[in-house]
Coordinates of C-alpha atoms in Angstrom, one line a residue:
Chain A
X186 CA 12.4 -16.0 -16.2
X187 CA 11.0 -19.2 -15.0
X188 CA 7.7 -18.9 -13.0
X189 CA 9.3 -20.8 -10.0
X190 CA 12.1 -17.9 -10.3
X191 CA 9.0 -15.3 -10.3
X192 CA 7.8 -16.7 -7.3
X193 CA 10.5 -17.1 -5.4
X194 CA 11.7 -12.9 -6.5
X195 CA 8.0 -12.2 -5.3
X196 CA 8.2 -14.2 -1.7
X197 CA 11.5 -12.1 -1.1
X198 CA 10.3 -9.1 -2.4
X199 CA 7.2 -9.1 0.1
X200 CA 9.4 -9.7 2.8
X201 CA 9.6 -6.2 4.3
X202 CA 5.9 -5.6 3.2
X203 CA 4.7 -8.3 5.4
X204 CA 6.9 -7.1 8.3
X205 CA 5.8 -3.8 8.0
X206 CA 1.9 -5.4 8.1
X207 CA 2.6 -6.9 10.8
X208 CA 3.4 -4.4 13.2
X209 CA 0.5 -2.0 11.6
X210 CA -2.1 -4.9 11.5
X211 CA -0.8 -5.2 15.0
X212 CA -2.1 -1.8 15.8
X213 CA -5.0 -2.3 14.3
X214 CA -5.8 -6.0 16.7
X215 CA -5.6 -3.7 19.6
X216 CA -8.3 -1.2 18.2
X217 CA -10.7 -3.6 17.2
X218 CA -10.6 -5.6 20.4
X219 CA -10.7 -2.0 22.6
X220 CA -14.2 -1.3 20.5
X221 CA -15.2 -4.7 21.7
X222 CA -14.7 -7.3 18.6
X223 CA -13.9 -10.5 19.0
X224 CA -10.2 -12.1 18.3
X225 CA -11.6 -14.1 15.2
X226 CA -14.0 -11.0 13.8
X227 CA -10.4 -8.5 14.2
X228 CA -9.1 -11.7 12.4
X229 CA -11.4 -12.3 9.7
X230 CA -11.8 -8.4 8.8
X231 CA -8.2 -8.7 8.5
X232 CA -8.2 -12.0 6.0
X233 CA -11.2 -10.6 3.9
X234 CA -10.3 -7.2 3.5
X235 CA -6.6 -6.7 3.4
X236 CA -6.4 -2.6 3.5
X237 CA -5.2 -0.7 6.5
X238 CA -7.5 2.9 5.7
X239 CA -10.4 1.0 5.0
X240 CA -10.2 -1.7 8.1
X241 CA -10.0 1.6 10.7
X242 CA -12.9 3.6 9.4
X243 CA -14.8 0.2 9.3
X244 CA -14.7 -1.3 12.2
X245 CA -15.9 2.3 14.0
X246 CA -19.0 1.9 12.0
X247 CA -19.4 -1.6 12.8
X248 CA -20.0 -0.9 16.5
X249 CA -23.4 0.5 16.2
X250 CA -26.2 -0.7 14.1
X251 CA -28.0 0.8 10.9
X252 CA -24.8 2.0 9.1
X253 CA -24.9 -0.1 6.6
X254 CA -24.9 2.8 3.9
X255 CA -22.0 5.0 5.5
X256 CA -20.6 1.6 5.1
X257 CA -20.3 1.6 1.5
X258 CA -19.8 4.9 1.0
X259 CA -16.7 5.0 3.3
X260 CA -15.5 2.1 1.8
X261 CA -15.7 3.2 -2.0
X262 CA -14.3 6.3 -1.1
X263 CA -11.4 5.3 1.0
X264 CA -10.7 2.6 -1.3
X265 CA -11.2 4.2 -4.7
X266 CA -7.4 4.3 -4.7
X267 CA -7.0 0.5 -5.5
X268 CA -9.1 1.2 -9.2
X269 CA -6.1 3.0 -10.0
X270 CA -3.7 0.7 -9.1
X271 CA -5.5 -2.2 -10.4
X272 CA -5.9 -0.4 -14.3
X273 CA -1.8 0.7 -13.8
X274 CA -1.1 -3.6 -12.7
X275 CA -3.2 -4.2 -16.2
X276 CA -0.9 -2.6 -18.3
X277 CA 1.7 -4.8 -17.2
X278 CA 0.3 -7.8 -16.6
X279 CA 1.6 -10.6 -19.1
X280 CA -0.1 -12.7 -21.1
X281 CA -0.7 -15.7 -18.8
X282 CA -2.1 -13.4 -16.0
X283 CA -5.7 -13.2 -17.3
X284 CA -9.3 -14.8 -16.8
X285 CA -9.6 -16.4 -13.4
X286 CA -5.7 -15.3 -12.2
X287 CA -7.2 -11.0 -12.4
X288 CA -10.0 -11.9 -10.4
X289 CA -7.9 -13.7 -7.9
X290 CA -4.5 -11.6 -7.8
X291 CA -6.6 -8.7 -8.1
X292 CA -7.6 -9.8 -4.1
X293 CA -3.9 -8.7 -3.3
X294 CA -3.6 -5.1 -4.7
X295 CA -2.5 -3.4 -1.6
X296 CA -0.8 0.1 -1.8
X297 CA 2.5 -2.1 -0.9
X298 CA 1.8 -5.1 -3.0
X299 CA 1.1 -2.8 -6.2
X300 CA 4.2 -0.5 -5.7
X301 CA 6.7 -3.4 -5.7
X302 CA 4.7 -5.0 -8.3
X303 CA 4.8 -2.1 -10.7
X304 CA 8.6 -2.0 -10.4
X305 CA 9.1 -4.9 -12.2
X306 CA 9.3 -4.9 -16.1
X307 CA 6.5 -7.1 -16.3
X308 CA 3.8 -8.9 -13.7
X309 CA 3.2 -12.5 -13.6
X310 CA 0.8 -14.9 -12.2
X311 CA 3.8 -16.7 -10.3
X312 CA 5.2 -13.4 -9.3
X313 CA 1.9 -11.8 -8.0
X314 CA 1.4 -14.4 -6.2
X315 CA 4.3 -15.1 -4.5
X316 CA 4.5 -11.6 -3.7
X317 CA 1.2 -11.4 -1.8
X318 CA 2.1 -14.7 0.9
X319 CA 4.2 -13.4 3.2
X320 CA 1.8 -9.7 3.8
X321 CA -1.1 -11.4 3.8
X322 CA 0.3 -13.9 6.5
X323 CA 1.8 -10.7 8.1
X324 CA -1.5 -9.0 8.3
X325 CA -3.5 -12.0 9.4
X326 CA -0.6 -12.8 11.9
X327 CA -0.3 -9.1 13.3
X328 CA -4.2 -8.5 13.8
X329 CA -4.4 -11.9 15.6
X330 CA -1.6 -11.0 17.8
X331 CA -2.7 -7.5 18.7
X332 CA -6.1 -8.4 19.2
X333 CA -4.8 -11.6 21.3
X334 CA -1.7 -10.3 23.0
X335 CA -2.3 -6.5 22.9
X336 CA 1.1 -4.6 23.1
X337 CA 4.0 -7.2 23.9
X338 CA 6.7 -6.3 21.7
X339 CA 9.1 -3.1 23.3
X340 CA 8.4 0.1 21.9
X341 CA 11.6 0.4 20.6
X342 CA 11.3 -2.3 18.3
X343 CA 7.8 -1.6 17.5
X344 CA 9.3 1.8 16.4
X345 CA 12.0 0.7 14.3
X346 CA 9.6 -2.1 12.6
X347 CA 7.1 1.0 11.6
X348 CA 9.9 2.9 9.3
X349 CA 10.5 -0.6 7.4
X350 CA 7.7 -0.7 5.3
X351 CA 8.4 3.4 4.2
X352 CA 12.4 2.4 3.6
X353 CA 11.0 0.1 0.5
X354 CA 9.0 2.8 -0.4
X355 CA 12.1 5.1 -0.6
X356 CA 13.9 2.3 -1.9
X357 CA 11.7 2.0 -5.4
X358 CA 11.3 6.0 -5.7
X359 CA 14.8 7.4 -5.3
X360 CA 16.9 5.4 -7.6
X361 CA 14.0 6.3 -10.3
X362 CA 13.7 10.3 -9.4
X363 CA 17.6 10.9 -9.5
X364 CA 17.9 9.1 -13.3
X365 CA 14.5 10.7 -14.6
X366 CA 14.0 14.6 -13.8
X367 CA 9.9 14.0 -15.0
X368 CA 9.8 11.5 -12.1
X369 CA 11.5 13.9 -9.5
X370 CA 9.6 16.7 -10.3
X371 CA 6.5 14.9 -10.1
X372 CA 7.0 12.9 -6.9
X373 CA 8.0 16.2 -5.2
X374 CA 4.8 17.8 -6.3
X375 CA 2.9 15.1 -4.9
X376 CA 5.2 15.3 -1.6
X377 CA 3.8 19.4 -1.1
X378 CA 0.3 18.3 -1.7
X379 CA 0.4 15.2 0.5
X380 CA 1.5 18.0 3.2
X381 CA -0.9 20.3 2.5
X382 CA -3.2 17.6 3.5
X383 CA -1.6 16.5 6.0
X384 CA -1.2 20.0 7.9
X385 CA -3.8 22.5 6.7
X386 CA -6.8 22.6 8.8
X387 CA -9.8 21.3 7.5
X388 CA -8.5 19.1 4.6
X389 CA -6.6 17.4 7.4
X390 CA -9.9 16.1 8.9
X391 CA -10.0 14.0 5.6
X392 CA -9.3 10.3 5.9
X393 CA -6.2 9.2 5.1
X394 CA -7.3 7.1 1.7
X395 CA -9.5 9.5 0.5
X396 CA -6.3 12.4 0.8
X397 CA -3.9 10.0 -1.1
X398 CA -5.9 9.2 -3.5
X399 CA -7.3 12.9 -4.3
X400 CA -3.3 13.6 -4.0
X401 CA -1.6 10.8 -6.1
X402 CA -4.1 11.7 -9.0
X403 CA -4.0 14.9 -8.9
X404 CA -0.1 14.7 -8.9
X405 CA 0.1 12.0 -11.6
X406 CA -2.5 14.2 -13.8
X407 CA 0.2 17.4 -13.3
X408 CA 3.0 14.5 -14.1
X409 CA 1.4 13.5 -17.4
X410 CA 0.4 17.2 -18.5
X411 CA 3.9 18.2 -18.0
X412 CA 6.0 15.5 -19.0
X413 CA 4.2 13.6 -21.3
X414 CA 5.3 10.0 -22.6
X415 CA 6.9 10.0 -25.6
X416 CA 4.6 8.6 -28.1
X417 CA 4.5 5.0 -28.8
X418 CA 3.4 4.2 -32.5
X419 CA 3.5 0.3 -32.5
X420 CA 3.2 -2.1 -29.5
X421 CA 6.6 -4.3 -29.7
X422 CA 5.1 -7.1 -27.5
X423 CA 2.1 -8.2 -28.6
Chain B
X279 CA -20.5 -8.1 18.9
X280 CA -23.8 -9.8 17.9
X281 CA -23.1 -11.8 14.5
X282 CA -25.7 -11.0 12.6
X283 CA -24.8 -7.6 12.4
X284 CA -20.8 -8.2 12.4
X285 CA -21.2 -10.3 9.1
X286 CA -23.3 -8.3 7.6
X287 CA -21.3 -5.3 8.0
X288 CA -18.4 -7.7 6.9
X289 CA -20.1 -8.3 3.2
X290 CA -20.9 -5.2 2.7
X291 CA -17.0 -3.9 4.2
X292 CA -15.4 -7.1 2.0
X293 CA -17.4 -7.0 -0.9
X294 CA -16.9 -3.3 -1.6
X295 CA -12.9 -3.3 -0.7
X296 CA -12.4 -6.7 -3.2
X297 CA -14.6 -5.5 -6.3
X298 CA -13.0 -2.3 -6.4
X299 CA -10.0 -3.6 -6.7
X300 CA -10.9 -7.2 -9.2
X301 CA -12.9 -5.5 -11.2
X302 CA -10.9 -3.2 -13.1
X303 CA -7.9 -5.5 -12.5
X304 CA -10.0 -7.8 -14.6
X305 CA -12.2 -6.1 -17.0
X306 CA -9.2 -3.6 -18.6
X307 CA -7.9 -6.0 -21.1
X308 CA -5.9 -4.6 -23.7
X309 CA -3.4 -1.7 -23.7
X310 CA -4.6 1.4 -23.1
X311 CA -3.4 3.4 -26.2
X312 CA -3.9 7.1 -24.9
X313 CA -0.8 8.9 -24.4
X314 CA -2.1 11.2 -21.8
X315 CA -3.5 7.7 -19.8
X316 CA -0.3 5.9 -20.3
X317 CA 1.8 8.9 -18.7
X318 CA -1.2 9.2 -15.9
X319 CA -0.4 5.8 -15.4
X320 CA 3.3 5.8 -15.8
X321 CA 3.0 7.9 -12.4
X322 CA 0.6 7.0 -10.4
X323 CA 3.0 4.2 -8.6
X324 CA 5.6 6.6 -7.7
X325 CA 3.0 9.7 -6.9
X326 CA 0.9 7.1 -4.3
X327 CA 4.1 6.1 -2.9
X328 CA 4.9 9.7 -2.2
X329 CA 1.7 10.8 -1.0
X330 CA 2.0 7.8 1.4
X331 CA 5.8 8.2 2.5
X332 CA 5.4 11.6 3.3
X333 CA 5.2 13.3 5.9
X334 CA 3.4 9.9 7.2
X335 CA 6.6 8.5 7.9
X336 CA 8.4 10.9 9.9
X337 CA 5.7 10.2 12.3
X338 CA 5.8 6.3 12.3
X339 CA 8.3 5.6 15.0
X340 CA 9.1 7.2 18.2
X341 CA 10.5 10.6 17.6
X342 CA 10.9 12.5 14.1
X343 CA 14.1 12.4 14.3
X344 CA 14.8 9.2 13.9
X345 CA 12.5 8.3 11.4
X346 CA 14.2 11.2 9.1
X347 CA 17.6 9.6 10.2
X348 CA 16.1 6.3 9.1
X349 CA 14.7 7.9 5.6
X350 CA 17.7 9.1 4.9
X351 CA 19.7 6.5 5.4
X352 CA 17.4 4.3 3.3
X353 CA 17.5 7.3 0.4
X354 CA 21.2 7.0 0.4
X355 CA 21.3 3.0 0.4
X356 CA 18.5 3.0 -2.4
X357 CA 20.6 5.2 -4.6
X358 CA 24.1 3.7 -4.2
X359 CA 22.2 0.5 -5.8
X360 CA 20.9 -1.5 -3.1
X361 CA 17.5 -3.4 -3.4
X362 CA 14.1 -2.9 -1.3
X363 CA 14.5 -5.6 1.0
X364 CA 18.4 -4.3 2.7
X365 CA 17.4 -0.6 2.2
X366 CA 14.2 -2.0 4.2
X367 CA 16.2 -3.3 7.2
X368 CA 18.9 -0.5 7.0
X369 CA 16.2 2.0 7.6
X370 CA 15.0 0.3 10.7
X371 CA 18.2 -0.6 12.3
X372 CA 19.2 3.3 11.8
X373 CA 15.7 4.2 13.9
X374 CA 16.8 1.6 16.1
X375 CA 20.6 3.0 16.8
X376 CA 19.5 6.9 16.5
X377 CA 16.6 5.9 19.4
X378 CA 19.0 3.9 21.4
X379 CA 21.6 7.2 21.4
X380 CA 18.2 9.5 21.7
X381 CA 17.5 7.6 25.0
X382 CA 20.9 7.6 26.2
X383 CA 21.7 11.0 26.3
X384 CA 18.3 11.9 27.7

């Protein structure tokens, strides 16, 4: 495929990601203003950091001085996720997405960004890229907005914007899980552990980030014990 | 908020965030030959997906309800073949009609 084809699949493909950014970056516009940031400082956390988990726990630090340590700690844990990601993306990365391109594109790796991008047989430059525009517009745009505007939209479009972003989720795991059992059985593992998180007292208290990433690798290690790859010998694209 | 403090707290909040992410995205160049890696990794897409579908979703919109209905229907389009971006908008517009009825009856 051409790379004006790749990046023209990617811009369509981040469609629905960057509507589902905007109405959550929205959200997150009307938090920082209500803890008393500036439109442009909701804005710029917004263009320099790209991550929903992370931009919450953040800007409640930010308010008060001398945190500068919690900082990074919160950060690396919240955000340890995105290592994953980023080492899965490498494996299929082609051959022209290398060098200057990784430490670019690797800017975009977004839980979103990464999940569409890992559907696809292979990742290029053209198609990274494209595929990151329209959510990081979304997110800058939505932050501005709800730090700006506050809550404009009706809440019953709010609402059914909120489920659009999860629909593409469901969208790149079903087809998968009903072809390939080791799939289903693994997703569904992670599903009970994500709940156990989510409901049992005391591990609920845990940050969002930090839970799906302690329950996306345990899942995927449980995945991989059980249902192993079969092996590869030779590498047919070299 | 005073500036000196914001952007600092932004370096540190921005630079932490981007070189988790860049630098193993750029310093992992070959393929990783490990079978137990490669199925780790083989995973990991769908299992963070999962972990961050559910049950988060079912309280992203207005009422549970609808945001199962809207799953659902977005399951059921995903697997009859459609792609991300419909199943996408066929999820919110069945939040959207379930919420409308929801509100109707009450």
């Amino acid at each position: 495929m051409s790379a004006v084809n790749d990046f023209k699949k990617g811009l369509k493909l981040g469609v629905p990601i960057g509507l589902g950014y905007l109405s959550v970056s929205f959200t997150f516009g009307i938090m920082a203003s209500d803890l008393g940031l500036y439109w442009w400082q909701a804005l710029l956390i917004s263009m320099t950091n790209l991550t929903s988990a992370g931009q919450l726990a953040g800007v409640k630090l930010m308010i008060s001085p001398g945190h500068y340590i919690d900082m990074l700690i919160s950060q690396l844990t919240i955000n340890m996720r995105y290592s994953f990601m980023a080492i899965s993306l490498s494996q299929k990365a082609d051959s022209k997405l290398k060098g200057i391109y990784r430490w670019l594109l690797g800017f975009v790796i977004t839980d979103e960004i990464f999940a569409v991008a890992s559907a696809e047989e292979r990742v290029t430059r053209s198609l990274m890229t494209g595929l990151a525009i329209v959510p990081y517009i979304g997110w800058a745009m939505g932050t501005l907005l709800g730090a700006v505007l506050g809550n404009i939209l009706p809440g019953i479009i709010m609402s059914a914007l909120c489920i659009g972003i999860y629909g593409m989720f469901v969208a790149i795991i079903s087809p998968r899980a009903v072809k390939e059992k080791p799939i289903l059985i693994t997703v569904i593992t992670a599903v009970a552990l994500s709940c156990l998180f989510y409901y049992l007292p005391g591990l609920s208290s845990l940050s969002s980030g930090i839970s799906v990433s302690i329950c996306a690798v345990v899942s995927a290690i449980i995945g991989a014990l059980l249902f192993p790859l079969p092996d590869v010998k030779e590498e047919n694209n070299g | 908020m005073d500036n000196t403090l914001f952007f600092t707290y932004l370096i540190i909040m921005a630079g932490t965030t981007y070189l988790i992410r860049a630098v193993p995205f750029s310093l992992i160049k070959g393929k990783i030959k490990n079978r137990f890696v490669q199925s780790f990794l083989y995973y990991i897409p769908f299992t963070v997906l999962a972990c961050m579908t559910l049950p988060s979703a079912l309280y992203a919109t207005d009422s549970i309800l609808s945001a199962a209905v809207g799953l659902l229907a977005g399951m059921i389009a995903a697997i009859l073949g459609r792609g991300l971006l419909t199943v996408s908008i066929i999820s919110c517009v069945f939040v959207f009609i379930t919420e409308l009825i929801m509100n109707f009856i009450k």
